[in-house]
Coordinates of C-alpha atoms in Angstrom, one line a residue:
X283 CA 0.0 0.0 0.0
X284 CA 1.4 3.4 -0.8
X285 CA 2.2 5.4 2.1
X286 CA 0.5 9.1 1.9
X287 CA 2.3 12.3 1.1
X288 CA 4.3 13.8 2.7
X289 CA 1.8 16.6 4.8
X290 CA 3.5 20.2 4.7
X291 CA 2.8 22.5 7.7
X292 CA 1.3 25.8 6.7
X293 CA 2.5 27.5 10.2
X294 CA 0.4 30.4 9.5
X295 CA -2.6 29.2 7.9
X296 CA -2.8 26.3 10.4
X297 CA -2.2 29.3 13.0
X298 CA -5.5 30.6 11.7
X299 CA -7.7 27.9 11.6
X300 CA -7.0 27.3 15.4
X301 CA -7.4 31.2 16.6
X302 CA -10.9 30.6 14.8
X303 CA -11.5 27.7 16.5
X304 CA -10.9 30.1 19.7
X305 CA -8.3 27.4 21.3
X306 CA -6.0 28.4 24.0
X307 CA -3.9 25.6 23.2
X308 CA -3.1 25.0 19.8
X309 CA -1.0 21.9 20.7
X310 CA -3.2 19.1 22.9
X311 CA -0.6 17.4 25.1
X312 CA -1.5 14.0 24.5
X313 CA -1.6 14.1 21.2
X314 CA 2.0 15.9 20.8
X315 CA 3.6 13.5 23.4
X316 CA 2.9 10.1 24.1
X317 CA 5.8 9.9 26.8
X318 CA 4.4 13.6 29.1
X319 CA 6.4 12.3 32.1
X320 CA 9.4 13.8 30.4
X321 CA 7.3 17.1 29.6
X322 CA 6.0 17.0 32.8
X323 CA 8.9 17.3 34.6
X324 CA 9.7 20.6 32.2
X325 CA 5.9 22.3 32.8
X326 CA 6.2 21.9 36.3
X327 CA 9.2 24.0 36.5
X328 CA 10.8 20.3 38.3
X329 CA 13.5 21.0 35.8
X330 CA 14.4 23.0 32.7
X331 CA 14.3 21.9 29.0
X332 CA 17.4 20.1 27.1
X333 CA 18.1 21.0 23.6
X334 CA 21.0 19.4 21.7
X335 CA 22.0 20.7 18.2
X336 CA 24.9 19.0 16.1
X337 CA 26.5 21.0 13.2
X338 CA 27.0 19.3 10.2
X339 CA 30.6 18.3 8.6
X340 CA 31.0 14.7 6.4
X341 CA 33.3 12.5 7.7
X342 CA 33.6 14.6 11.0
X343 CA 30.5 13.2 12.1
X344 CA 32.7 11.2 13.8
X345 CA 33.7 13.3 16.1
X346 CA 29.6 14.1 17.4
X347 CA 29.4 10.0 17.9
X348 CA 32.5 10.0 20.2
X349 CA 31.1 13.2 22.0
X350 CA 27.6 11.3 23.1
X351 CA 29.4 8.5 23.8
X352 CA 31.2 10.5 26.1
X353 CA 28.4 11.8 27.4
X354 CA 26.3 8.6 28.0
X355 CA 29.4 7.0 29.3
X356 CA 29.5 9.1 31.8
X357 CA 25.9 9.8 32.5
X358 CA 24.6 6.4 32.4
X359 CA 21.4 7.3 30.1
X360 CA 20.8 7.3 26.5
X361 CA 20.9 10.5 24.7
X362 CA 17.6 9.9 23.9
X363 CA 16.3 10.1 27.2
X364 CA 18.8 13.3 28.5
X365 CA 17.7 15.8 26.0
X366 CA 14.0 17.2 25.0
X367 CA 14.8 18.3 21.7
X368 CA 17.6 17.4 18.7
X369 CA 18.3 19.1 16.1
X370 CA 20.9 18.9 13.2
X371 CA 22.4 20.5 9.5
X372 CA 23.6 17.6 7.0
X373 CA 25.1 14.9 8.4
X374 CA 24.3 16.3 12.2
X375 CA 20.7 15.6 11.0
X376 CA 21.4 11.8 10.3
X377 CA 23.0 11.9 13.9
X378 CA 20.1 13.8 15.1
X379 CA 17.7 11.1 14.6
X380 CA 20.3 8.1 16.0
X381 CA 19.2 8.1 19.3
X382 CA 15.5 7.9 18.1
X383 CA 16.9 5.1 15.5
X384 CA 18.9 3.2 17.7
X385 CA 16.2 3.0 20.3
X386 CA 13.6 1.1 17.6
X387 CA 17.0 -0.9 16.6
X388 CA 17.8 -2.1 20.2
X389 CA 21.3 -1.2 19.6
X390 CA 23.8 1.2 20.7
X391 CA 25.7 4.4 19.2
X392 CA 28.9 2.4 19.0
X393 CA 27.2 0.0 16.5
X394 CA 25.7 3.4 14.9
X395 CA 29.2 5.0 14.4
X396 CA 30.4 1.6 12.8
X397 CA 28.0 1.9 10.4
X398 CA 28.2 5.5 10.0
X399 CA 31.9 4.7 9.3
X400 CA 31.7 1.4 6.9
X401 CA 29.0 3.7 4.7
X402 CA 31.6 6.8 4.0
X403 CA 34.2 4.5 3.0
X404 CA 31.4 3.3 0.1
X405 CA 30.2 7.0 -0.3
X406 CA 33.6 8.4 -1.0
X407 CA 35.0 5.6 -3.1
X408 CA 38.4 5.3 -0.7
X409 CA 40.1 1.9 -0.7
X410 CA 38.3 -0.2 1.6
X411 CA 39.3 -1.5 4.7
X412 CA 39.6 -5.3 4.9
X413 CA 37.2 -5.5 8.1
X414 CA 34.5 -3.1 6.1
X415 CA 34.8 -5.8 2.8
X416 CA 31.9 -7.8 3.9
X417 CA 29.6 -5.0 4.6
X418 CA 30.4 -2.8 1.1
X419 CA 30.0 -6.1 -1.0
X420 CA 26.3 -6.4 0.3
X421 CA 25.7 -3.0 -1.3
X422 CA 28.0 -3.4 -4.2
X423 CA 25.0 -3.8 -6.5
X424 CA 23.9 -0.2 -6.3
X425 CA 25.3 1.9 -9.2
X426 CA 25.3 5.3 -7.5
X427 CA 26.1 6.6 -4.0
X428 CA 22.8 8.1 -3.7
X429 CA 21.1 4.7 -3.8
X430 CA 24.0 3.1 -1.4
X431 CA 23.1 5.6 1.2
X432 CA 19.5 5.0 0.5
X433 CA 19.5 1.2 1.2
X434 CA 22.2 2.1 3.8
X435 CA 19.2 4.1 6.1
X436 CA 16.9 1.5 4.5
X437 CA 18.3 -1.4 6.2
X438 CA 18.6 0.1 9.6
X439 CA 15.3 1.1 9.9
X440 CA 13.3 -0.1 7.4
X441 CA 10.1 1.8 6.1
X442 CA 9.7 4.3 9.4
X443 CA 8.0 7.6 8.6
X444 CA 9.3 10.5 10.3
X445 CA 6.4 11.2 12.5
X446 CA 6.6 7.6 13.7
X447 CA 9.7 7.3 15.5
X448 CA 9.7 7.8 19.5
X449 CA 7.7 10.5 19.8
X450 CA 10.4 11.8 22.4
X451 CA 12.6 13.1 22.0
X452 CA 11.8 15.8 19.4
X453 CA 13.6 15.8 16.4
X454 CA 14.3 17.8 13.4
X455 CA 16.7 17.8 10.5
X456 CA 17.0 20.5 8.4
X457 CA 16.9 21.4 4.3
X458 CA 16.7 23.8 1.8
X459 CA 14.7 23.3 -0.7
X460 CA 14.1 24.2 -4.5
X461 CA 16.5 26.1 -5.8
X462 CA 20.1 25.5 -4.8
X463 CA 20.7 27.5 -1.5
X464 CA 23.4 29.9 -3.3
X465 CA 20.8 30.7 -6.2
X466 CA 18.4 31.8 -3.2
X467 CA 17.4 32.9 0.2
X468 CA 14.6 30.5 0.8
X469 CA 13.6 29.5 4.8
X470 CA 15.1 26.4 5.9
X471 CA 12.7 23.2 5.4
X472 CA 12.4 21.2 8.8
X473 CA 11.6 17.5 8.7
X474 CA 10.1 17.1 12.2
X475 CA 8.5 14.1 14.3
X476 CA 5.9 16.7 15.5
X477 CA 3.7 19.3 14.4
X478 CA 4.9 22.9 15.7
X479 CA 1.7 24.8 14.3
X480 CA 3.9 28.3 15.7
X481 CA 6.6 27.8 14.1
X482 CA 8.1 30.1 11.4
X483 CA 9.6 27.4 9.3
X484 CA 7.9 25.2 6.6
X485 CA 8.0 21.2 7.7
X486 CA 7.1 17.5 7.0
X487 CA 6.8 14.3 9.1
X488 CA 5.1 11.9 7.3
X489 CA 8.1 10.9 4.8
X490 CA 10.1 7.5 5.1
X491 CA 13.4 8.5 7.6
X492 CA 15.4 7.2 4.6
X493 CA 14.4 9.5 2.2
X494 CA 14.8 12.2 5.0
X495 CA 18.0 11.2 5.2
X496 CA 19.0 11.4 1.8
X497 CA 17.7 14.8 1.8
X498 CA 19.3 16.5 4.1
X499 CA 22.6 15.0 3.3
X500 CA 22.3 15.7 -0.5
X501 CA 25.4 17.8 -0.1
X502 CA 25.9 20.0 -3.3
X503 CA 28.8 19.0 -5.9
X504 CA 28.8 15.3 -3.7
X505 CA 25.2 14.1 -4.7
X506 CA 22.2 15.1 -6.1
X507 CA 19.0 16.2 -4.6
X508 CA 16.1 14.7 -3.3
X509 CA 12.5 15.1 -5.2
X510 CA 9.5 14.1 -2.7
X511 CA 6.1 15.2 -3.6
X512 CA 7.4 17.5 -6.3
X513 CA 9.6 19.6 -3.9
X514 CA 13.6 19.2 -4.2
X515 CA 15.6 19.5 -1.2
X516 CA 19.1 20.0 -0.4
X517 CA 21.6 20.1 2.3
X518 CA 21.3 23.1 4.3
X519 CA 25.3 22.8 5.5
X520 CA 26.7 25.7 3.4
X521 CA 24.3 28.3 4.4
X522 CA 23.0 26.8 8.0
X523 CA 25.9 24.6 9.2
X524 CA 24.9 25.5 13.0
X525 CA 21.2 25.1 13.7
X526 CA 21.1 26.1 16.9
X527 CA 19.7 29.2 16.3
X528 CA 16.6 28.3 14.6
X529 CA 16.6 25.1 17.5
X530 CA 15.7 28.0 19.7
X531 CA 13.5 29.5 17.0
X532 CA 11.4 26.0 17.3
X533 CA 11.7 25.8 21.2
X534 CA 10.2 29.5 21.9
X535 CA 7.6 28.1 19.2
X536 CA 6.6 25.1 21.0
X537 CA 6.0 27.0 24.0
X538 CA 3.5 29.3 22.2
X539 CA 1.4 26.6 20.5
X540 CA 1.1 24.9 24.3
X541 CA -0.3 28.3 24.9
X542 CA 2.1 28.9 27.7
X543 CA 1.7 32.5 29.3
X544 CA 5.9 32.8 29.0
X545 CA 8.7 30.7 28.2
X546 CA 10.1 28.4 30.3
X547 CA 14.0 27.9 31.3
X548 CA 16.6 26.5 29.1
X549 CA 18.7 24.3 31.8
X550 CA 21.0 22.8 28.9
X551 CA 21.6 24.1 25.4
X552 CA 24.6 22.2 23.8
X553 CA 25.5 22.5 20.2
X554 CA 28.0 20.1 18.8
X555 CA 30.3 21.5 16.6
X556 CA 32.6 19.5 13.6
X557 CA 35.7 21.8 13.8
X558 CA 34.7 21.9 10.1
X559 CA 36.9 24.7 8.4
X560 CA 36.9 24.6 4.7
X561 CA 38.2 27.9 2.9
X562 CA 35.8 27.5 0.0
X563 CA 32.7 26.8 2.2
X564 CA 33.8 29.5 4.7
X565 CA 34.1 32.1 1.2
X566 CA 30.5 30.8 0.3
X567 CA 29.2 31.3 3.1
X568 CA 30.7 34.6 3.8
X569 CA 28.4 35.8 0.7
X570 CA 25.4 33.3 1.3
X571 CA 25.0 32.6 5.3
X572 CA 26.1 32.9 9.0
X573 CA 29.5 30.4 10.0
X574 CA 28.8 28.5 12.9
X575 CA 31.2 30.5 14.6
X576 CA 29.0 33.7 14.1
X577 CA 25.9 31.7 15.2
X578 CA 28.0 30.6 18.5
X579 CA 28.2 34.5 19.2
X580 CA 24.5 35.3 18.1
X581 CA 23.3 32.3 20.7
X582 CA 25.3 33.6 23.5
X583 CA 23.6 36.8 23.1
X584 CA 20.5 35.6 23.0
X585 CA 20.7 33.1 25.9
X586 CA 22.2 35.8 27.8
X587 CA 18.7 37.1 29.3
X588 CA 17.3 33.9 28.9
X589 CA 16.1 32.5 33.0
X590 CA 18.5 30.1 33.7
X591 CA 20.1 28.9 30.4
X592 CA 23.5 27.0 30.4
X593 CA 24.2 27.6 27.0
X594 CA 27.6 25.0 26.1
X595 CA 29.4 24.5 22.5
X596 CA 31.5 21.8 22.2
X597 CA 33.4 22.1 18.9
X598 CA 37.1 20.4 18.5
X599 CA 38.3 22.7 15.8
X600 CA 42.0 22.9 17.5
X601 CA 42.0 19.1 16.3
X602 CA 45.1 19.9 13.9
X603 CA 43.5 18.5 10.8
X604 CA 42.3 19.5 8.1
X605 CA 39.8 17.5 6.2
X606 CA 37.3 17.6 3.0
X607 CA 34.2 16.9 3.4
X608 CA 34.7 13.4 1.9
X609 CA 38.3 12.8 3.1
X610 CA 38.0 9.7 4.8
X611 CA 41.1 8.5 5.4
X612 CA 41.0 10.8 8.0
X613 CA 38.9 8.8 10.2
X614 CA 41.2 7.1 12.0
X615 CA 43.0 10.3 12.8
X616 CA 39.9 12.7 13.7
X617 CA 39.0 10.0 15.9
X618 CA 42.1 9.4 18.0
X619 CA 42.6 13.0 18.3
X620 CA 39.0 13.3 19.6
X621 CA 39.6 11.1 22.1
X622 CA 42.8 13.2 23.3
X623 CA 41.3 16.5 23.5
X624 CA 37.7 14.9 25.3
X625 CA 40.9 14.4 28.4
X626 CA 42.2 18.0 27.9
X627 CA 41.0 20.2 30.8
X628 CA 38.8 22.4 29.5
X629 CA 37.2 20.0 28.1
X630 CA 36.5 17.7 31.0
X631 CA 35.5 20.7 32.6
X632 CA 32.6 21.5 29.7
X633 CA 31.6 17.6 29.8
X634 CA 31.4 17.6 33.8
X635 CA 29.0 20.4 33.3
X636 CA 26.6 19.1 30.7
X637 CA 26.4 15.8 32.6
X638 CA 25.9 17.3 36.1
X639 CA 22.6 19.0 34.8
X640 CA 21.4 15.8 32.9
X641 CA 21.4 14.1 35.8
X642 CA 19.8 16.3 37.9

């Protein structure tokens, strides 16, 4: 049976079918949530709201992996269950939905960064490892990358839509869509596994997580975009490589649909950087969009005045290497060096911090 198209919010025109309806709430709780105690815990002021937001980077994504495992290494819980809302740009948005993914695969992020590792070596054509042989064989079949990576996400989760993973916690992924982003200025395109009728930005849920995937990871020049429902998307990484900004765009417009007299406190906002530094994409963006390092400063002024916000980036770009996007012989190396500077003071000091308030 075909699966139904993909239904795109209308945030203002939903926004004013539910003022007509005269409804306080334009969000019922039981409907947006199934697991409330979580939310509970957040509208009862028993603690604040967690918000983790992974910038995007290729072959770096290996660096977020080893960062949650840090952090549920030393925490004892699943990322899933010590943060309220992820986010993520490109390949932060396939590691955005891993904890939700993982938790209908009964596995672990180890296994997730395994595969996340044995699928770039296929993607960007390197020699293959011997200990990867088995696994790129199986996929050998498919005469384009785009497919591989289609089968790849296939495989691990099989036909999931979007809006029926764990309902908690929320997730989104973002894209642009149409026109290449440097032939336009077009809103970002959020895939989400809720409805946010507030919300400024366009979005979907009822599409299959692979083809999610494939869209917002259809980096220009690497692959070609993704057509759902007559709509082509891209990856947003060139223009909106750090989403944390529009994360708190999304979290100020959750609390509006619940119809919530104010916003409620931030206790931990932690974006994940890549250390990705590439002259070309930093020149592009320079004409196109804001570099995650300008977004770090726009978030620190806005969580500033924010009631009781521990606003935290993590982002290893002192790693001394540099890498394209695709460059995955690096792995090895990003990886190792990871691993040191997680030990380095500073940030053992940053990772104490995070983990203190997640298990609070």
């Amino acid at each position: 049976m075909p699966h139904a198209s993909p239904r795109l919010l209308d945030p203002h025109r939903e926004e004013s079918a539910l003022k007509g309806a005269h409804c306080p709430r334009l969000v019922d709780l039981d409907h947006f949530l199934l697991d409330k105690e979580k939310l509970t815990e957040v509208l009862s002021g028993r603690r604040g709201f967690r918000v983790l937001a992974i910038d995007g980077g290729g072959i770096r994504g290996v660096i977020v992996c080893l960062i949650l495992q840090e952090i549920e290494r030393r925490t004892g819980k699943s990322i899933g269950d010590s943060f309220d809302l992820i986010c993520g740009t490109s390949s932060g948005g396939l590691f955005a939905f891993a904890p939700s993914m993982v938790r209908l695969k009964y596995s672990s992020l180890e296994e997730f960064k395994s595969l996340f590792i044995d699928c770039s070596y296929k993607l960007f054509s390197a020699p293959v490892p011997q200990q990867v042989l088995s696994f790129t064989q199986k996929y050998a079949r498919y005469a384009s990358t785009e497919d591989f990576l289609e089968k790849f996400v296939h495989d691990f989760i099989g036909d999931t839509h979007l809006n029926h993973l764990p309902p908690y916690p929320l997730v989104f992924a973002i894209a642009h869509t149409k026109q290449p982003p440097w032939q336009s200025n077009k809103k970002p395109f959020l895939f989400r596994n809720y409805d946010n009728p507030r919300s400024s930005y366009q979005g979907a849920g009822n599409v299959p997580l692979h083809k999610v995937i494939r869209a917002v990871t259809a980096a220009p020049y690497f692959f070609t975009p993704v057509t759902l429902n007559s709509t082509t998307y891209y990856d947003a990484g060139i223009t909106i490589n750090n989403p944390s900004e529009i994360a708190l765009d999304e979290i100020q417009a959750i609390w509006s649909s619940f119809g919530l007299e104010r916003e409620l406190p931030i206790d931990l906002f932690l974006s994940i950087g890549t250390g990705f530094r590439s002259k070309i994409v930093n020149f592009m963006r320079s004409v196109m969009g804001k570099d995650p390092d300008e977004v770090h400063k726009i978030m620190l002024r806005r969580t500033l005045n924010m009631e009781s916000t521990n606003y935290v980036r993590i982002d290893p770009f002192d790693l001394g290497i540099e890498t394209k996007l695709g460059e995955i012989s690096k792995i090895p190396l990003l990886m190792e060096q990871t691993s040191k500077i997680l030990e380095t003071e500073e940030y053992r000091k940053n990772m104490s911090k995070i983990c203190k308030i997640i298990l609070n």
